[in-house]
Coordinates of N, CA, C and O in Angstrom, one line a residue:
X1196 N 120.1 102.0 99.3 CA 119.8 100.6 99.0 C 118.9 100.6 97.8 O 117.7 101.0 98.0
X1197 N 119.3 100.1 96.6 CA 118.4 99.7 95.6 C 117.7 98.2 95.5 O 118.6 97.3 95.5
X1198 N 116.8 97.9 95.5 CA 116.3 96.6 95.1 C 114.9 96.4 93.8 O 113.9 97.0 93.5
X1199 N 115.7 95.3 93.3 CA 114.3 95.4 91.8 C 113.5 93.9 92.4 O 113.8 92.7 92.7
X1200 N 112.2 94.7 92.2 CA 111.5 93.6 93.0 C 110.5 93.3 91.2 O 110.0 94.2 90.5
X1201 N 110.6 92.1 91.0 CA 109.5 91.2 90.1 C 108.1 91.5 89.7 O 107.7 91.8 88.6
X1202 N 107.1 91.4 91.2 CA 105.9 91.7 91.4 C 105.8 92.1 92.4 O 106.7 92.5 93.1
X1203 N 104.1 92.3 92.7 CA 103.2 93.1 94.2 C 103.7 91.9 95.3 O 103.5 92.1 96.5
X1204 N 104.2 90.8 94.9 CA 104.6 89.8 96.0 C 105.7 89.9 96.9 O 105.8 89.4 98.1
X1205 N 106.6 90.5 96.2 CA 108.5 90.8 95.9 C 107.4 92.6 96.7 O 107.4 92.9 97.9
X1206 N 107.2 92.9 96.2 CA 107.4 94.7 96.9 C 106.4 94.3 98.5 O 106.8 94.7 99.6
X1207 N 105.2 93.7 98.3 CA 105.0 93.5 99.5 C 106.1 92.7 100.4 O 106.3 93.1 101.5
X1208 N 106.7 91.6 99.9 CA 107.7 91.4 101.3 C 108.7 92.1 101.9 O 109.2 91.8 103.0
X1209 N 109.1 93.2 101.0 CA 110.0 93.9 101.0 C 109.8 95.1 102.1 O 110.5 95.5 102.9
X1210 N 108.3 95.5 101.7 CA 107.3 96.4 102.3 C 107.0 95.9 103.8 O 106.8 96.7 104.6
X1211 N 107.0 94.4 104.0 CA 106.7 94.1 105.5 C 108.0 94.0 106.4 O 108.0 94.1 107.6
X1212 N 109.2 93.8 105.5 CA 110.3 93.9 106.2 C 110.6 95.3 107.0 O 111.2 95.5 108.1
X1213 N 109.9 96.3 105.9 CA 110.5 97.7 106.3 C 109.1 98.0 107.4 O 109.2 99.0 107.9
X1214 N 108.4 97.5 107.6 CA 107.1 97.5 108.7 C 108.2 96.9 109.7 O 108.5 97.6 110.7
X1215 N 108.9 95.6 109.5 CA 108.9 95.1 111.2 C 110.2 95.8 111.6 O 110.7 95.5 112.6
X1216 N 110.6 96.6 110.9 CA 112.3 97.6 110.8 C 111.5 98.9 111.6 O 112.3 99.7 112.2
X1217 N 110.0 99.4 111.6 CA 110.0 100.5 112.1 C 110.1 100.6 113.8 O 109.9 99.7 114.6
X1218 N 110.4 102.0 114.0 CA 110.3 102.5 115.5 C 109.4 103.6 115.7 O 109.5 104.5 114.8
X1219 N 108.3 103.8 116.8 CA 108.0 105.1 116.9 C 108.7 106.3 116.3 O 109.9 106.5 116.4
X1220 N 107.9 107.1 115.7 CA 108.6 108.2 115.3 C 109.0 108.4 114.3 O 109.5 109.6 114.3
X1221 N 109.3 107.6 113.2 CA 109.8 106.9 112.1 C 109.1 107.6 111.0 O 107.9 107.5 111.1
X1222 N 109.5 108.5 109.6 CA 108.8 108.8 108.8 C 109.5 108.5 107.7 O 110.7 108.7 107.6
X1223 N 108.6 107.9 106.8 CA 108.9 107.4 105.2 C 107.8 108.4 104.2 O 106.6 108.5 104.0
X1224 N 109.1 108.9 103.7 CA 108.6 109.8 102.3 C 108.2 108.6 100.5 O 109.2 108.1 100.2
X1225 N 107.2 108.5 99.8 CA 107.3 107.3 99.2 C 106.9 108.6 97.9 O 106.1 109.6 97.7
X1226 N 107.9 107.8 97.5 CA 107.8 108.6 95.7 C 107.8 108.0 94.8 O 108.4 106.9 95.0
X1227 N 107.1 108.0 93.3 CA 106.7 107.6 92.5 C 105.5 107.8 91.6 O 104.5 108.4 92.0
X1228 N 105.6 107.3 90.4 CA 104.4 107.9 89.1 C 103.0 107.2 89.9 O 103.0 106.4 90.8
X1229 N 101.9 107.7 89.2 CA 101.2 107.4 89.7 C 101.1 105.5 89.1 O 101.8 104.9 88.4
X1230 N 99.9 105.1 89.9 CA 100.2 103.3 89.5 C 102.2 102.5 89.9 O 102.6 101.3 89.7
X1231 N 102.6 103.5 90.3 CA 104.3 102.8 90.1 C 104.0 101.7 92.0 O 104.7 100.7 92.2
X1232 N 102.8 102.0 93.3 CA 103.1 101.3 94.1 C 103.2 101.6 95.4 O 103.6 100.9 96.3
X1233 N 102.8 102.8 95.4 CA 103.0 103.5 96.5 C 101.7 103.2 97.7 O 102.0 103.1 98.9
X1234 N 100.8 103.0 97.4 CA 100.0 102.0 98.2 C 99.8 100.8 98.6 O 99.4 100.5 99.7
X1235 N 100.4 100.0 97.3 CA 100.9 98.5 97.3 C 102.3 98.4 98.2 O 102.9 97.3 98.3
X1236 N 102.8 99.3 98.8 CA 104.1 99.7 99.7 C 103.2 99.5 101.0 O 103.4 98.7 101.9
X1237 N 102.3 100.6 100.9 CA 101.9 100.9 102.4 C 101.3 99.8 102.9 O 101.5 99.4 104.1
X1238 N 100.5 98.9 101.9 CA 99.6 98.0 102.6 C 101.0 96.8 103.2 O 100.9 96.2 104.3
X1239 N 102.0 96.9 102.4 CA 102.8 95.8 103.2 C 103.2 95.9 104.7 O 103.3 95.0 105.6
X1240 N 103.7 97.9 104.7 CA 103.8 98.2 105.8 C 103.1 97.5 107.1 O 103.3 96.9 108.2
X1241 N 102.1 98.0 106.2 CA 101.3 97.8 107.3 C 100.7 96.2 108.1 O 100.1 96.0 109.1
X1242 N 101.4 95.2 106.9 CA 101.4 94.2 107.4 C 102.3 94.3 108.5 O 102.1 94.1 109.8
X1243 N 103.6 94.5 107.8 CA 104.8 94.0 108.8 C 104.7 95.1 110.3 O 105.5 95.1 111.3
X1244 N 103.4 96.0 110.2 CA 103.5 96.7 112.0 C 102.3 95.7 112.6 O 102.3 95.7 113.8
X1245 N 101.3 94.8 111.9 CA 101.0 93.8 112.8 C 99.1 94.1 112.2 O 98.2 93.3 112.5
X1246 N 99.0 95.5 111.2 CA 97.8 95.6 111.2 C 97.4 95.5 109.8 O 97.9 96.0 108.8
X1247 N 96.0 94.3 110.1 CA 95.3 93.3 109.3 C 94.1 94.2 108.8 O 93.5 93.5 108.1
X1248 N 93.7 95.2 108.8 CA 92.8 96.1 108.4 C 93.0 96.3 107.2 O 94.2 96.3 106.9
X1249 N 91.8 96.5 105.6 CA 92.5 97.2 104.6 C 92.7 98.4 104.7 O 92.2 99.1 105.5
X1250 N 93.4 98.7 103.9 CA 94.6 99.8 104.0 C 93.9 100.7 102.7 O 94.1 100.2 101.6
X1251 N 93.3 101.8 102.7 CA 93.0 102.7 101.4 C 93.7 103.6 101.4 O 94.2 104.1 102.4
X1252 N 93.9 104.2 99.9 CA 94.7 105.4 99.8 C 93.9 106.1 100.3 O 92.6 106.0 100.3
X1253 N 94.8 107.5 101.1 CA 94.0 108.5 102.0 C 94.2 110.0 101.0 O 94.4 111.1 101.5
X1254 N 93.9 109.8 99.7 CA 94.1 111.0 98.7 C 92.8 111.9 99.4 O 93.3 113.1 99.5
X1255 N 91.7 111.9 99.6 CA 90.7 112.7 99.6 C 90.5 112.7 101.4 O 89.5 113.3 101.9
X1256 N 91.0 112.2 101.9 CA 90.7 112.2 103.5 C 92.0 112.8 103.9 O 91.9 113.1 105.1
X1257 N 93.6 113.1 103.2 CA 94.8 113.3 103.6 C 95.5 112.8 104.6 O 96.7 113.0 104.6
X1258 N 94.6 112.1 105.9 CA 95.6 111.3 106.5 C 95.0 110.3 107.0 O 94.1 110.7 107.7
X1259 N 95.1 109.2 107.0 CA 94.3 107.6 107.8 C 95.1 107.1 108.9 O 96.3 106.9 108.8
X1260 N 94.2 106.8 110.3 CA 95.4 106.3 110.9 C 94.6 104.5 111.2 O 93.4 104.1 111.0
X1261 N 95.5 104.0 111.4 CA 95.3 102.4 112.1 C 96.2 102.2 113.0 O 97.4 102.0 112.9
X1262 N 95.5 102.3 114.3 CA 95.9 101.9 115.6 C 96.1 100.4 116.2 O 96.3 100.1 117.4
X1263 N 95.9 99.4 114.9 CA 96.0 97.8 115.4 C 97.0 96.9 115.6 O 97.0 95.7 116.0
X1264 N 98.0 97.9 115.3 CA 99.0 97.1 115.3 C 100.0 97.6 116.5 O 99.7 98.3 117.4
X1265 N 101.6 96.9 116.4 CA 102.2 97.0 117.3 C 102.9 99.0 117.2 O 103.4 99.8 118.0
X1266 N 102.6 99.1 116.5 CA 102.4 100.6 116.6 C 101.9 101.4 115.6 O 102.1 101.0 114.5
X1267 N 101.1 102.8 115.6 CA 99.9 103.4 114.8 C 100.7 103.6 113.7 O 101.8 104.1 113.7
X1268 N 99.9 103.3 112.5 CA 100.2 104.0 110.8 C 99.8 105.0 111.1 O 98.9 105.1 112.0
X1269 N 100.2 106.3 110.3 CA 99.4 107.5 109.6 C 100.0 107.5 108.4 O 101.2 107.7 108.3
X1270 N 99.2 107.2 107.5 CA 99.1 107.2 106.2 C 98.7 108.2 105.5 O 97.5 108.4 105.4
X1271 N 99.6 108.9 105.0 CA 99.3 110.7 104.3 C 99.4 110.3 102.9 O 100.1 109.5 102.4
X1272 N 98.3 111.3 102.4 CA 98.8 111.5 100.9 C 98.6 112.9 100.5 O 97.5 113.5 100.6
X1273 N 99.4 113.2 100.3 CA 99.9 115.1 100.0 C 99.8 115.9 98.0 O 100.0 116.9 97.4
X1274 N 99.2 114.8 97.9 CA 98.8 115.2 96.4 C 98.1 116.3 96.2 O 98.4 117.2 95.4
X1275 N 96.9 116.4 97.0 CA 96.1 117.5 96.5 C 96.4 118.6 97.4 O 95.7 119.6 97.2
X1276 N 97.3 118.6 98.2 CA 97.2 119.4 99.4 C 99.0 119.9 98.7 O 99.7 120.3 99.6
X1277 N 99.4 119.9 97.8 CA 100.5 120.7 97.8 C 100.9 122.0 97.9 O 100.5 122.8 97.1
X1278 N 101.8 122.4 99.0 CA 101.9 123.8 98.4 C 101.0 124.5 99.6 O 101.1 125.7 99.9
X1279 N 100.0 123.4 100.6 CA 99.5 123.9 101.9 C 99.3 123.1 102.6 O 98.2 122.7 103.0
X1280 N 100.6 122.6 103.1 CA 100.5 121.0 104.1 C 100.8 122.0 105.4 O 100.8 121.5 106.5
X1281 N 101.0 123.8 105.2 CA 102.1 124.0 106.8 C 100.5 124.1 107.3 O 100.9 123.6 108.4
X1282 N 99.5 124.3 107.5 CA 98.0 124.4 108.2 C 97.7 122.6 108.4 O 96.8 122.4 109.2
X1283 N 98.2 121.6 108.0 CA 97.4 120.3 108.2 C 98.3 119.7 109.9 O 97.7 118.8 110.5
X1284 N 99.6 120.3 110.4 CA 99.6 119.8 111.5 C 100.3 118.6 111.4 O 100.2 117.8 112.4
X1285 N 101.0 118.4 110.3 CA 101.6 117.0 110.0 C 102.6 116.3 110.6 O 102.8 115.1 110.7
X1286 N 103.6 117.8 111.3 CA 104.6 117.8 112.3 C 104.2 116.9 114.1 O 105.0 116.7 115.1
X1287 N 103.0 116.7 113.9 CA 102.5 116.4 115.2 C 102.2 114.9 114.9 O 102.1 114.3 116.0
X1288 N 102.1 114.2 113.7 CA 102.0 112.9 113.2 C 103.6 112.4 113.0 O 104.0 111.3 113.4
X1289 N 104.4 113.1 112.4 CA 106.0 112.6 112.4 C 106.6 112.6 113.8 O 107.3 111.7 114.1
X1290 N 106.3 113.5 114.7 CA 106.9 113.5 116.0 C 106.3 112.4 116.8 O 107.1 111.9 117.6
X1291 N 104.9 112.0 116.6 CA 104.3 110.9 117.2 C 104.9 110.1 117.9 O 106.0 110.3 118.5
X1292 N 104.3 108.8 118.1 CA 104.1 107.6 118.4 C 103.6 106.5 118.0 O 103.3 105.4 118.5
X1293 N 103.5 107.0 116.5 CA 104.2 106.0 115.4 C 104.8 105.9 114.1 O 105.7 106.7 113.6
X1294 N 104.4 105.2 113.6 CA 105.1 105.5 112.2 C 104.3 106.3 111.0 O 103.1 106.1 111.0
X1295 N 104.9 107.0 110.1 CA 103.9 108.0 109.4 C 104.7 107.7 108.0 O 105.9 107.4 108.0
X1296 N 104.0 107.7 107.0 CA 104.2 106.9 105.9 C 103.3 107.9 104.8 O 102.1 107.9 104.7
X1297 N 104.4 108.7 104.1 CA 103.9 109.9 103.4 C 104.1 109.8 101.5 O 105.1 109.9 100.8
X1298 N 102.4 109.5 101.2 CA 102.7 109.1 99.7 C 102.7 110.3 99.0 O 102.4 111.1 99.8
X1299 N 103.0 111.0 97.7 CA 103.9 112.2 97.2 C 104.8 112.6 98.5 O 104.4 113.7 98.8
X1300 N 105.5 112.2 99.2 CA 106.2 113.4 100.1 C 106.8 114.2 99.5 O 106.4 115.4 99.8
X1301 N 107.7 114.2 98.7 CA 108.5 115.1 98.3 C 107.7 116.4 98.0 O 108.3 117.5 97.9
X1302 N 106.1 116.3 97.8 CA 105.3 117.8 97.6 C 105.0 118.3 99.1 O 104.1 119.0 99.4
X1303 N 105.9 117.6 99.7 CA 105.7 118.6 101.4 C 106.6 119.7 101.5 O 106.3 120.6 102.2
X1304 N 107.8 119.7 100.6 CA 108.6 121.1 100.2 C 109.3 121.4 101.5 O 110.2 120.9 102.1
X1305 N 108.5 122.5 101.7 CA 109.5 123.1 103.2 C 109.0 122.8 104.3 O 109.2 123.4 105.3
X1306 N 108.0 121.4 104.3 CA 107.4 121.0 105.1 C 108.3 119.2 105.5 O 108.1 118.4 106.4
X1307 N 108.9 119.2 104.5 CA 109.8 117.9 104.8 C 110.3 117.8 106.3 O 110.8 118.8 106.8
X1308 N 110.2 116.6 107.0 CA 111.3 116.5 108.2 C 112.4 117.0 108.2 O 112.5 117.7 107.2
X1309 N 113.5 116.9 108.8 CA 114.7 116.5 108.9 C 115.0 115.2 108.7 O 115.9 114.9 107.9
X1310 N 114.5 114.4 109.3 CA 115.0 113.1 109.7 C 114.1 112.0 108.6 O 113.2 111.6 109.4
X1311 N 113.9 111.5 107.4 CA 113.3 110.3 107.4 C 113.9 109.3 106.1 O 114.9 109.5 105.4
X1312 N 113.0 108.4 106.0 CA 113.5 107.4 104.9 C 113.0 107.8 103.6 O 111.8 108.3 103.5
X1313 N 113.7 107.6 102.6 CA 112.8 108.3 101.2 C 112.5 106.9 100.6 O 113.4 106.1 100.6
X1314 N 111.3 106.6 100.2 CA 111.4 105.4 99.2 C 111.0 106.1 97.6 O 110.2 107.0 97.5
X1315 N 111.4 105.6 96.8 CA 110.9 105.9 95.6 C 110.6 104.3 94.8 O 111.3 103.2 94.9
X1316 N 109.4 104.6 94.0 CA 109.5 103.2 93.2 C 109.4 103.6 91.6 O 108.7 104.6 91.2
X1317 N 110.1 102.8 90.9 CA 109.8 103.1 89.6 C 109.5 102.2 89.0 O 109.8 101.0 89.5
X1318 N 108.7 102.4 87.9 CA 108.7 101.3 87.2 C 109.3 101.4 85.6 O 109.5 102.3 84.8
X1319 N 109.7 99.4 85.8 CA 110.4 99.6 84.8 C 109.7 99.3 83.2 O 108.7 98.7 82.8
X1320 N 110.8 100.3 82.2 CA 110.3 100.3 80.9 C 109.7 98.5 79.9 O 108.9 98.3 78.9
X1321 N 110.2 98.0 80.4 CA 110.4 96.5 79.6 C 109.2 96.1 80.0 O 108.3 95.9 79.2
X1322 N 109.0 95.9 81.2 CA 107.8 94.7 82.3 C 107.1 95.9 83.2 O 107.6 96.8 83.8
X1323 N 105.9 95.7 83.1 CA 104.9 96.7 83.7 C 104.8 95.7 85.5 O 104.2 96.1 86.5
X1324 N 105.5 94.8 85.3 CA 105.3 94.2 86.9 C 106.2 94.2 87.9 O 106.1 93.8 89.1
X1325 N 107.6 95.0 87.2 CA 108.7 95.3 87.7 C 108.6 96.6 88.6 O 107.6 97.4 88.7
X1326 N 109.4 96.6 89.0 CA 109.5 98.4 90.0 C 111.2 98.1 90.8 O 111.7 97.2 91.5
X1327 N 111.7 99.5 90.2 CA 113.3 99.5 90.7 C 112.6 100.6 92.1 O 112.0 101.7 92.1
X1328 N 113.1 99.9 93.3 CA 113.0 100.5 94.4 C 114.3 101.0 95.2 O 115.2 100.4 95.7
X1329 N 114.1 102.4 95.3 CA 115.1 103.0 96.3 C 114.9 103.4 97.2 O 114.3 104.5 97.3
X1330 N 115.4 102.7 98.3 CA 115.4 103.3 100.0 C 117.1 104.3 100.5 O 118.3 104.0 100.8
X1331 N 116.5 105.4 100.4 CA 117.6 106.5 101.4 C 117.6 106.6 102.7 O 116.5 106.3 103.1
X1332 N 118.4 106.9 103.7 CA 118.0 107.4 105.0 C 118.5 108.8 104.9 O 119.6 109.1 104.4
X1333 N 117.8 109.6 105.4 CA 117.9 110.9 105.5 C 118.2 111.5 107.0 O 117.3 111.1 107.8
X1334 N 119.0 112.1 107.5 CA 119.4 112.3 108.8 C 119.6 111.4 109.8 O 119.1 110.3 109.4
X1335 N 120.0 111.2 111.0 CA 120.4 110.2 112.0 C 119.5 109.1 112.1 O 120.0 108.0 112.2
X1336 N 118.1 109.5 112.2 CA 116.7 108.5 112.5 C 116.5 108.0 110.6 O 115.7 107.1 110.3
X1337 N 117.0 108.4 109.9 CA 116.0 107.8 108.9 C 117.6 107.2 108.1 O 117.4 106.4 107.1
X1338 N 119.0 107.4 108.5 CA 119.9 106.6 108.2 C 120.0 105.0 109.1 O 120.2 103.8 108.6
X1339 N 119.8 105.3 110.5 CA 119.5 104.2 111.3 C 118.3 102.8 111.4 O 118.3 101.7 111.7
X1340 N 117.1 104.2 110.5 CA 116.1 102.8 110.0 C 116.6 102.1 108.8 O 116.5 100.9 108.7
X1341 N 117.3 103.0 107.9 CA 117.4 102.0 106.8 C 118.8 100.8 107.1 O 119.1 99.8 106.3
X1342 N 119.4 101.1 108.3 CA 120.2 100.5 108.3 C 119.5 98.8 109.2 O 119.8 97.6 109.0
X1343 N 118.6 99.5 110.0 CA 117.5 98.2 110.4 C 117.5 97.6 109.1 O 118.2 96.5 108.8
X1344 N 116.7 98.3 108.4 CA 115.9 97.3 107.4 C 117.1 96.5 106.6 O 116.9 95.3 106.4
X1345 N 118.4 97.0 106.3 CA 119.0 96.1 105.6 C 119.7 94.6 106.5 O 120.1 93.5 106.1
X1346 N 119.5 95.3 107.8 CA 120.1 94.1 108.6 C 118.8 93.0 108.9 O 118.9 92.1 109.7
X1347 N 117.9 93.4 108.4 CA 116.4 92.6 108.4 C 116.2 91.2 107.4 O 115.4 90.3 107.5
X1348 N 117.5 91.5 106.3 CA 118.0 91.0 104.8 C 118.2 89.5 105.4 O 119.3 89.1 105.9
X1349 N 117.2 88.7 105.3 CA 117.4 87.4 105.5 C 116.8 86.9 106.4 O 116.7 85.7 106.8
X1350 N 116.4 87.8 106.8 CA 115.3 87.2 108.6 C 113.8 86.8 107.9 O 113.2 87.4 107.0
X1351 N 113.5 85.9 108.6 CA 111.7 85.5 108.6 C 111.5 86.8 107.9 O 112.0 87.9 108.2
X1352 N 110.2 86.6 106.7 CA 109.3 88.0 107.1 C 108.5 87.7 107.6 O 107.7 88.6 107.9

């Protein structure tokens, strides 16, 4: 699923849709340049699971959780830790009991799930407020969420 969202208003709704689309156990890999949104993603998430808390990037703490909502964020960021995520235990946050929402994922390498959603955002060359977003589902659980989220396409957010 591709979508080109405008602004931070357009990626947060999009972002809270894919919040009220999650299930326990649910992991989203979020890719993108640095500034492309990958926080401005999470905070939506984190609207649409119900929690009203600000949301900081977890670059120097590597993982944040918020338990406020209808089910727990863990919010990773794997930037500085590349290349030695297999000692951080991360497998025990995706297996959870809630949703885990991984900014660089793709530098988890051979530490990737099996099962999750990839998002990437780009941004585009013309308009610095644009971002071309792509959602994948990757294995059974992370084809099934994205198939939530598209059937989410029109509902209240």
């Amino acid at each position: 699923m591709n979508v080109s969202v405008a602004n931070l208003l357009e990626t947060e709704a999009l972002a809270i849709r894919i919040g009220h689309a999650a299930l326990a156990g649910d992991v989203i890999l979020l890719s993108g340049d640095l500034g492309a949104g990958k926080t401005t993603m999470t905070k939506g998430i984190a609207l649409g699971l119900g929690i009203e808390r600000m949301i900081k990037s977890p670059t120097y703490t590597i993982v944040r959780e918020y338990q406020s909502g209808r089910l727990p964020l863990y919010h990773m960021d794997v930037y500085r830790v590349a290349g030695q995520t297999e000692e951080l235990g991360l497998e025990e946050y995706f297996e959870g009991d809630g949703l885990s929402v991984v900014e660089w994922g793709k530098l988890l390498e051979d530490d990737i799930p099996e099962e999750y959603l990839s998002i990437t955002l780009e941004k585009d060359a013309d308009n610095e407020e644009t971002r071309l977003i792509s959602l994948i589902g990757v294995g059974k659980s992370g084809l099934a969420f994205l198939e939530r989220i598209e059937k989410s396409k029109g509902e209240k957010e």
